[in-house]
Amino acid sequence: MLYHQHIPVLTAEIIDLFRPTPADSLLDATIGTGGHALAYLAASKPGGTVVGLDTDAKAITAAQHYLAAYQDRVTLLTANFAFLKDSLMGGGILVSVASNPSAARSVEPEDQSAPRSKVNRSTSDCLFTHILFDLGIGSHQLDDPTAGFSFQSDGPLNMKFSTGERLPASSFQCVNYVTQRLGHLPTAYELIARLSVPELTLIIRTLGEEKYAGRIAQAIKRHLPATTQGLSAIIAQTVPVHYEHGRINPATRTFQALRLAVNRELESLAVALPQAADLLTGNGTLAVISFHSLEDRIVKQYFHQSALSLVTKKPITATPDEIKSNPRSRTAKLRAARKKPPS
Ligand SMILES: C[S@@+](CC[C@H](N)C(=O)[O-])C[C@H]1O[C@@H](n2cnc3c(N)ncnc32)[C@H](O)[C@@H]1O
């Protein structure tokens, strides 16, 4: 099943920030179904190029479909941005971007057809004028019940973005132990089944910022739900009736915590940002759209400690009109920083 097209957030603001020309190149580290990339390709006609990464192979298939009109200016790669530099080099991207901009294709990082002779070239051969991270999950994935991300539809408690077996170490030692014992990256169900109540409480409190984490962890361990709706029903029965004054579904924070833990999203972001900065040209711009305070904190801290110059003193947020037409944009924060030109 082809993913439906995700509606990207802050697209006009991204294009206004980048102001791409036909000589520019975008590394879209979270291409999803290609909405931001599409706007970039249109704005940088006739020559601007896009290299798009996504850890979800189904997103890459969808991006390939939705960006077909621009196929000779696009290269797609199934890869986790935690391994940005390795993936770009191993996927042979250095070749298609640096030496042959018109070679459009989709490649796996392990793709044996990638020209091996070029793989060891320095990353300095592969610089981008613009790099974008649009973090988290897309509506294309939430609407896929088989992935188990959503409490709106029923599915197995999976929550993995990718079927791949490589992620950075978790900042929760208990998650690393579970991974070791299983011999593979755990699904949300496997985390629930293997972690103790205190371990699960810590994860739900830290990654979900959920004040009822303790009660929820106890209830989940007692019932061991195997499906998204099973989990969401247990949470609803466990928290007070007027949970957060009805503003959000009671399952929202716990689902976020499990998804972040399963995919090591914060750990991946923390190691990806310095790699991205290295892949920028002088004067190149790195932009990150985050959707919750945990992600935003990592971006803010990185921008402050890095050698990049801040472009956005305060984050750019969605206009009331955008929030009305795309409620997902309500929590979006766009921060950007620019690389200093070589002196
Ligand atoms: C909000 S969507 C991006 C939507 C995209 N900007 C568009 O216009 O369609 C986030 C995407 O990032 C991907 N993603 C999340 N974590 C990732 C990671 N560590 N590496 C690569 N892709 C990741 C997800 O699979 C998802 O498709």
Short mmCIF file of C-alpha atoms and ligand atoms in Angstrom, two decimals:
data_model
loop_
_atom_site.label_atom_id
_atom_site.label_comp_id
_atom_site.label_asym_id
_atom_site.label_seq_id
_atom_site.Cartn_x
_atom_site.Cartn_y
_atom_site.Cartn_z
CA MET A 1 0.00 0.00 0.00
CA LEU A 2 1.40 3.40 -1.04
CA TYR A 3 1.42 5.93 1.82
CA HIS A 4 -0.94 8.84 1.30
CA GLN A 5 0.72 12.25 1.01
CA HIS A 6 1.59 13.78 4.38
CA ILE A 7 0.80 17.52 4.61
CA PRO A 8 4.11 19.21 5.51
CA VAL A 9 4.20 22.01 8.08
CA LEU A 10 5.79 25.47 7.79
CA THR A 11 6.53 24.90 4.09
CA ALA A 12 6.30 28.58 3.09
CA GLU A 13 8.55 29.50 6.03
CA ILE A 14 11.14 26.88 4.99
CA ILE A 15 11.23 28.15 1.40
CA ASP A 16 11.44 31.74 2.63
CA LEU A 17 14.32 30.78 4.91
CA PHE A 18 16.27 28.81 2.28
CA ARG A 19 15.38 30.94 -0.80
CA PRO A 20 16.81 28.17 -3.00
CA THR A 21 18.35 28.93 -6.40
CA PRO A 22 18.96 26.51 -9.30
CA ALA A 23 22.54 26.08 -8.04
CA ASP A 24 21.45 24.88 -4.60
CA SER A 25 21.13 21.44 -3.06
CA LEU A 26 18.96 20.19 -0.21
CA LEU A 27 19.69 17.26 2.05
CA ASP A 28 16.24 16.36 3.36
CA ALA A 29 17.09 14.05 6.28
CA THR A 30 13.43 13.09 6.86
CA ILE A 31 11.90 13.14 3.40
CA GLY A 32 8.66 11.37 4.38
CA THR A 33 6.34 11.53 1.38
CA GLY A 34 8.31 14.43 -0.08
CA GLY A 35 6.16 17.50 0.63
CA HIS A 36 8.97 19.86 1.65
CA ALA A 37 11.21 18.45 -1.08
CA LEU A 38 8.52 19.09 -3.68
CA ALA A 39 8.29 22.76 -2.67
CA TYR A 40 12.11 23.04 -2.74
CA LEU A 41 12.36 21.47 -6.21
CA ALA A 42 9.66 23.82 -7.55
CA ALA A 43 11.35 26.87 -6.01
CA SER A 44 14.83 25.94 -7.29
CA LYS A 45 13.90 25.17 -10.91
CA PRO A 46 15.50 24.21 -13.17
CA GLY A 47 18.64 22.97 -11.43
CA GLY A 48 18.23 22.63 -7.63
CA THR A 49 18.77 19.08 -6.36
CA VAL A 50 17.49 17.05 -3.42
CA VAL A 51 19.01 14.09 -1.61
CA GLY A 52 16.27 12.57 0.55
CA LEU A 53 16.69 10.14 3.43
CA ASP A 54 14.13 8.29 5.47
CA THR A 55 14.55 5.39 7.81
CA ASP A 56 11.17 4.03 6.70
CA ALA A 57 11.54 2.23 3.36
CA LYS A 58 7.82 2.72 2.65
CA ALA A 59 8.31 6.50 2.90
CA ILE A 60 11.10 6.28 0.33
CA THR A 61 8.80 4.39 -2.04
CA ALA A 62 6.14 7.05 -1.54
CA ALA A 63 8.60 9.93 -2.02
CA GLN A 64 9.79 8.31 -5.24
CA HIS A 65 6.19 8.24 -6.45
CA TYR A 66 5.22 11.79 -5.40
CA LEU A 67 8.48 13.35 -6.66
CA ALA A 68 8.38 11.53 -10.01
CA ALA A 69 7.99 14.79 -11.95
CA TYR A 70 11.42 15.86 -10.70
CA GLN A 71 13.11 12.48 -10.80
CA ASP A 72 16.27 13.64 -12.52
CA ARG A 73 16.97 16.09 -9.68
CA VAL A 74 16.30 13.71 -6.79
CA THR A 75 18.26 10.91 -5.10
CA LEU A 76 16.59 8.87 -2.36
CA LEU A 77 18.13 6.69 0.30
CA THR A 78 16.63 4.42 2.96
CA ALA A 79 18.76 5.31 5.97
CA ASN A 80 18.66 6.51 9.54
CA PHE A 81 19.98 10.05 9.97
CA ALA A 82 21.91 8.89 13.04
CA PHE A 83 24.37 7.45 10.51
CA LEU A 84 24.16 10.37 8.11
CA LYS A 85 27.73 10.47 6.87
CA ASP A 86 28.14 6.69 6.66
CA SER A 87 24.86 6.36 4.79
CA LEU A 88 25.65 9.06 2.28
CA MET A 89 29.02 7.56 1.54
CA GLY A 90 27.93 3.91 1.61
CA GLY A 91 24.89 4.68 -0.52
CA GLY A 92 27.04 6.14 -3.25
CA ILE A 93 25.40 9.54 -2.88
CA LEU A 94 28.73 11.25 -3.22
CA VAL A 95 28.76 10.07 -6.76
CA SER A 96 25.30 11.18 -7.78
CA VAL A 97 25.46 14.55 -6.05
CA ALA A 98 29.04 15.55 -6.58
CA SER A 99 29.85 14.08 -9.94
CA ASN A 100 26.60 13.33 -11.68
CA PRO A 101 23.75 15.55 -10.49
CA SER A 102 21.31 14.20 -13.05
CA ALA A 103 21.50 10.58 -11.88
CA ALA A 104 18.18 10.09 -10.08
CA ARG A 105 17.68 6.82 -8.27
CA SER A 106 16.73 5.23 -5.02
CA VAL A 107 19.42 3.29 -3.19
CA GLU A 108 19.75 1.18 -0.09
CA PRO A 109 22.82 1.92 2.05
CA GLU A 110 24.05 -1.60 1.41
CA ASP A 111 23.37 -1.29 -2.32
CA GLN A 112 26.07 -3.31 -4.02
CA SER A 113 25.52 -1.40 -7.24
CA ALA A 114 26.83 1.79 -5.57
CA PRO A 115 30.18 2.47 -7.18
CA ARG A 116 32.64 1.13 -4.61
CA SER A 117 35.61 3.01 -6.01
CA LYS A 118 34.01 6.29 -4.95
CA VAL A 119 32.82 5.21 -1.53
CA ASN A 120 35.93 6.27 0.31
CA ARG A 121 35.91 9.84 -0.96
CA SER A 122 35.94 12.52 1.70
CA THR A 123 32.56 13.89 2.84
CA SER A 124 33.87 17.33 1.91
CA ASP A 125 33.04 16.31 -1.67
CA CYS A 126 29.41 16.11 -0.63
CA LEU A 127 28.23 19.40 0.79
CA PHE A 128 24.74 20.84 0.78
CA THR A 129 23.58 24.45 0.77
CA HIS A 130 20.51 23.45 2.79
CA ILE A 131 19.74 20.65 5.25
CA LEU A 132 16.31 19.99 6.71
CA PHE A 133 15.10 17.77 9.56
CA ASP A 134 11.32 17.56 9.98
CA LEU A 135 11.26 15.36 13.04
CA GLY A 136 9.09 12.60 14.41
CA ILE A 137 6.26 10.79 12.76
CA GLY A 138 4.23 11.67 9.67
CA SER A 139 0.51 11.26 9.17
CA HIS A 140 1.44 8.70 6.48
CA GLN A 141 2.75 6.44 9.28
CA LEU A 142 0.02 7.22 11.81
CA ASP A 143 -2.56 6.13 9.24
CA ASP A 144 -0.85 2.78 8.65
CA PRO A 145 -2.42 0.44 11.26
CA THR A 146 0.20 -2.27 10.69
CA ALA A 147 2.92 0.01 12.15
CA GLY A 148 1.10 0.33 15.48
CA PHE A 149 1.75 4.05 16.05
CA SER A 150 -1.78 5.26 16.53
CA PHE A 151 -4.45 4.82 19.14
CA GLN A 152 -7.05 5.88 16.55
CA SER A 153 -6.87 2.53 14.72
CA ASP A 154 -6.07 -0.95 15.98
CA GLY A 155 -2.76 -2.62 15.21
CA PRO A 156 0.07 -4.59 16.80
CA LEU A 157 2.19 -2.65 19.31
CA ASN A 158 5.17 -2.35 17.01
CA MET A 159 6.06 1.36 16.64
CA LYS A 160 9.28 0.75 14.70
CA PHE A 161 9.96 3.24 11.92
CA SER A 162 12.22 0.76 10.22
CA THR A 163 12.82 -2.96 9.91
CA GLY A 164 16.57 -2.25 10.05
CA GLU A 165 18.69 -3.49 12.94
CA ARG A 166 20.96 -0.52 13.57
CA LEU A 167 20.33 2.35 15.99
CA PRO A 168 22.55 4.34 18.36
CA ALA A 169 22.67 3.07 21.97
CA SER A 170 19.65 4.05 24.02
CA SER A 171 20.17 6.56 26.81
CA PHE A 172 18.16 4.11 28.96
CA GLN A 173 20.45 1.27 30.04
CA CYS A 174 17.40 -0.98 30.57
CA VAL A 175 16.50 -0.64 26.87
CA ASN A 176 20.05 -1.61 25.89
CA TYR A 177 19.84 -4.69 28.15
CA VAL A 178 16.51 -5.75 26.60
CA THR A 179 18.05 -5.34 23.14
CA GLN A 180 21.02 -7.47 24.15
CA ARG A 181 18.84 -10.19 25.64
CA LEU A 182 16.52 -10.31 22.63
CA GLY A 183 19.31 -10.09 20.08
CA HIS A 184 17.28 -7.55 18.08
CA LEU A 185 15.81 -4.06 18.45
CA PRO A 186 12.67 -4.35 20.58
CA THR A 187 9.16 -3.40 19.50
CA ALA A 188 6.95 -1.40 21.88
CA TYR A 189 5.30 -4.66 22.98
CA GLU A 190 8.67 -6.25 23.73
CA LEU A 191 9.71 -3.24 25.81
CA ILE A 192 6.48 -3.42 27.80
CA ALA A 193 6.85 -7.17 28.30
CA ARG A 194 10.54 -7.07 29.31
CA LEU A 195 10.91 -3.88 31.35
CA SER A 196 10.05 -3.69 35.06
CA VAL A 197 7.39 -1.29 36.37
CA PRO A 198 10.01 1.23 37.63
CA GLU A 199 11.89 1.08 34.29
CA LEU A 200 8.70 1.58 32.31
CA THR A 201 7.64 4.39 34.66
CA LEU A 202 10.94 6.18 34.08
CA ILE A 203 10.58 5.94 30.31
CA ILE A 204 6.96 7.13 30.28
CA ARG A 205 7.75 9.98 32.69
CA THR A 206 10.92 11.10 30.90
CA LEU A 207 9.98 10.63 27.24
CA GLY A 208 6.24 11.29 27.59
CA GLU A 209 6.43 13.95 30.34
CA GLU A 210 3.44 12.03 31.74
CA LYS A 211 2.58 12.80 35.35
CA TYR A 212 0.58 9.56 35.78
CA ALA A 213 3.52 7.48 34.52
CA GLY A 214 3.66 5.26 37.62
CA ARG A 215 0.00 4.26 37.53
CA ILE A 216 0.07 3.75 33.78
CA ALA A 217 3.19 1.55 33.93
CA GLN A 218 1.63 -0.61 36.65
CA ALA A 219 -1.62 -1.04 34.71
CA ILE A 220 0.20 -1.83 31.47
CA LYS A 221 2.38 -4.45 33.14
CA ARG A 222 -0.68 -6.04 34.76
CA HIS A 223 -2.60 -6.38 31.47
CA LEU A 224 0.24 -6.63 28.91
CA PRO A 225 -1.79 -5.28 25.97
CA ALA A 226 -0.66 -6.51 22.55
CA THR A 227 -2.51 -3.94 20.43
CA THR A 228 -2.66 -0.15 20.16
CA GLN A 229 -6.31 0.03 21.14
CA GLY A 230 -5.75 -2.40 24.02
CA LEU A 231 -3.01 -0.12 25.34
CA SER A 232 -5.06 3.01 24.83
CA ALA A 233 -8.09 1.49 26.65
CA ILE A 234 -5.93 0.55 29.66
CA ILE A 235 -4.49 4.08 29.86
CA ALA A 236 -7.96 5.64 29.61
CA GLN A 237 -9.16 3.45 32.52
CA THR A 238 -6.12 4.36 34.61
CA VAL A 239 -5.93 8.16 34.45
CA PRO A 240 -8.49 10.60 35.97
CA VAL A 241 -11.64 11.17 33.88
CA HIS A 242 -10.80 14.82 33.29
CA TYR A 243 -7.24 14.05 32.14
CA GLU A 244 -5.61 17.33 31.04
CA HIS A 245 -9.12 18.89 30.84
CA GLY A 246 -9.86 16.83 27.74
CA ARG A 247 -7.25 18.73 25.71
CA ILE A 248 -5.40 15.61 24.59
CA ASN A 249 -6.15 11.91 24.41
CA PRO A 250 -4.85 10.26 27.62
CA ALA A 251 -2.79 7.83 25.51
CA THR A 252 -0.88 10.59 23.66
CA ARG A 253 2.05 10.96 26.06
CA THR A 254 2.55 7.23 26.67
CA PHE A 255 2.49 6.49 22.94
CA GLN A 256 5.05 9.26 22.39
CA ALA A 257 7.31 7.83 25.11
CA LEU A 258 7.20 4.30 23.70
CA ARG A 259 7.79 5.51 20.15
CA LEU A 260 10.77 7.65 21.20
CA ALA A 261 12.24 4.72 23.16
CA VAL A 262 11.71 2.14 20.40
CA ASN A 263 13.28 4.34 17.69
CA ARG A 264 15.82 6.11 19.95
CA GLU A 265 14.67 9.31 18.35
CA LEU A 266 16.38 11.73 20.74
CA GLU A 267 19.63 9.80 20.69
CA SER A 268 19.56 9.75 16.87
CA LEU A 269 18.90 13.49 16.68
CA ALA A 270 21.74 14.31 19.07
CA VAL A 271 24.30 12.43 16.96
CA ALA A 272 22.87 13.59 13.62
CA LEU A 273 23.08 17.37 14.13
CA PRO A 274 26.91 17.66 14.26
CA GLN A 275 27.17 15.40 11.19
CA ALA A 276 24.70 17.64 9.36
CA ALA A 277 26.72 20.74 10.25
CA ASP A 278 29.79 19.09 8.72
CA LEU A 279 27.85 18.46 5.50
CA LEU A 280 26.91 22.14 5.00
CA THR A 281 28.69 24.44 2.57
CA GLY A 282 30.00 27.76 3.93
CA ASN A 283 26.91 29.99 4.39
CA GLY A 284 24.76 26.84 4.18
CA THR A 285 21.67 26.65 6.40
CA LEU A 286 20.55 23.86 8.74
CA ALA A 287 16.86 23.93 9.66
CA VAL A 288 15.06 21.70 12.14
CA ILE A 289 11.32 21.41 12.74
CA SER A 290 10.53 19.84 16.11
CA PHE A 291 7.18 18.94 17.66
CA HIS A 292 7.81 18.67 21.38
CA SER A 293 10.03 20.18 24.03
CA LEU A 294 12.39 17.19 24.29
CA GLU A 295 13.39 17.47 20.63
CA ASP A 296 13.45 21.26 20.71
CA ARG A 297 15.79 21.28 23.72
CA ILE A 298 18.35 19.15 21.85
CA VAL A 299 18.21 21.44 18.81
CA LYS A 300 18.45 24.62 20.89
CA GLN A 301 21.37 23.33 22.93
CA TYR A 302 23.22 22.10 19.86
CA PHE A 303 22.80 25.41 18.03
CA HIS A 304 24.12 27.31 21.05
CA GLN A 305 27.19 25.14 21.55
CA SER A 306 28.06 24.68 17.84
CA ALA A 307 30.11 26.98 15.64
CA LEU A 308 26.98 27.78 13.58
CA SER A 309 25.41 31.26 13.65
CA LEU A 310 21.81 31.38 14.80
CA VAL A 311 19.36 32.50 12.13
CA THR A 312 16.23 32.24 14.28
CA LYS A 313 16.66 33.92 17.68
CA LYS A 314 13.19 32.62 18.55
CA PRO A 315 11.62 29.60 16.85
CA ILE A 316 9.30 30.18 13.90
CA THR A 317 5.82 28.79 14.53
CA ALA A 318 2.76 28.19 12.38
CA THR A 319 0.29 30.97 11.56
CA PRO A 320 -3.29 30.69 12.89
CA ASP A 321 -4.42 29.90 9.33
CA GLU A 322 -2.02 26.99 9.02
CA ILE A 323 -3.00 25.66 12.45
CA LYS A 324 -6.65 25.79 11.38
CA SER A 325 -6.04 23.90 8.14
CA ASN A 326 -3.38 21.52 9.53
CA PRO A 327 -3.74 21.10 13.33
CA ARG A 328 -0.52 19.07 13.42
CA SER A 329 1.37 22.34 12.88
CA ARG A 330 0.17 23.64 16.29
CA THR A 331 3.25 22.40 18.14
CA ALA A 332 5.80 22.82 15.33
CA LYS A 333 8.90 24.92 16.04
CA LEU A 334 11.38 25.77 13.32
CA ARG A 335 14.92 26.70 14.31
CA ALA A 336 17.74 27.43 11.87
CA ALA A 337 21.44 28.16 11.96
CA ARG A 338 24.00 29.03 9.31
CA LYS A 339 27.54 27.82 8.79
CA LYS A 340 30.14 30.56 8.73
CA PRO A 341 31.92 30.92 5.39
CA PRO A 342 35.53 29.69 5.41
CA SER A 343 37.87 32.58 6.33
C1 LIG B 1 7.21 14.49 9.85
S1 LIG B 1 7.70 13.26 8.73
C2 LIG B 1 8.50 14.18 7.46
C3 LIG B 1 7.55 14.68 6.43
C4 LIG B 1 8.23 15.32 5.24
N1 LIG B 1 8.93 16.53 5.59
C5 LIG B 1 7.23 15.59 4.14
O1 LIG B 1 7.16 16.74 3.69
O2 LIG B 1 6.53 14.64 3.74
C6 LIG B 1 9.08 12.58 9.55
C7 LIG B 1 9.76 11.47 8.77
O3 LIG B 1 11.02 11.28 9.39
C8 LIG B 1 11.34 9.92 9.35
N2 LIG B 1 12.32 9.68 10.41
C9 LIG B 1 12.13 9.71 11.75
N3 LIG B 1 13.28 9.45 12.39
C10 LIG B 1 14.23 9.27 11.43
C11 LIG B 1 15.62 8.98 11.46
N4 LIG B 1 16.28 8.81 12.62
N5 LIG B 1 16.28 8.88 10.29
C12 LIG B 1 15.64 9.06 9.10
N6 LIG B 1 14.31 9.31 9.01
C13 LIG B 1 13.62 9.43 10.16
C14 LIG B 1 10.02 9.22 9.57
O4 LIG B 1 10.07 7.90 9.08
C15 LIG B 1 9.05 10.13 8.81
O5 LIG B 1 8.82 9.66 7.51
#
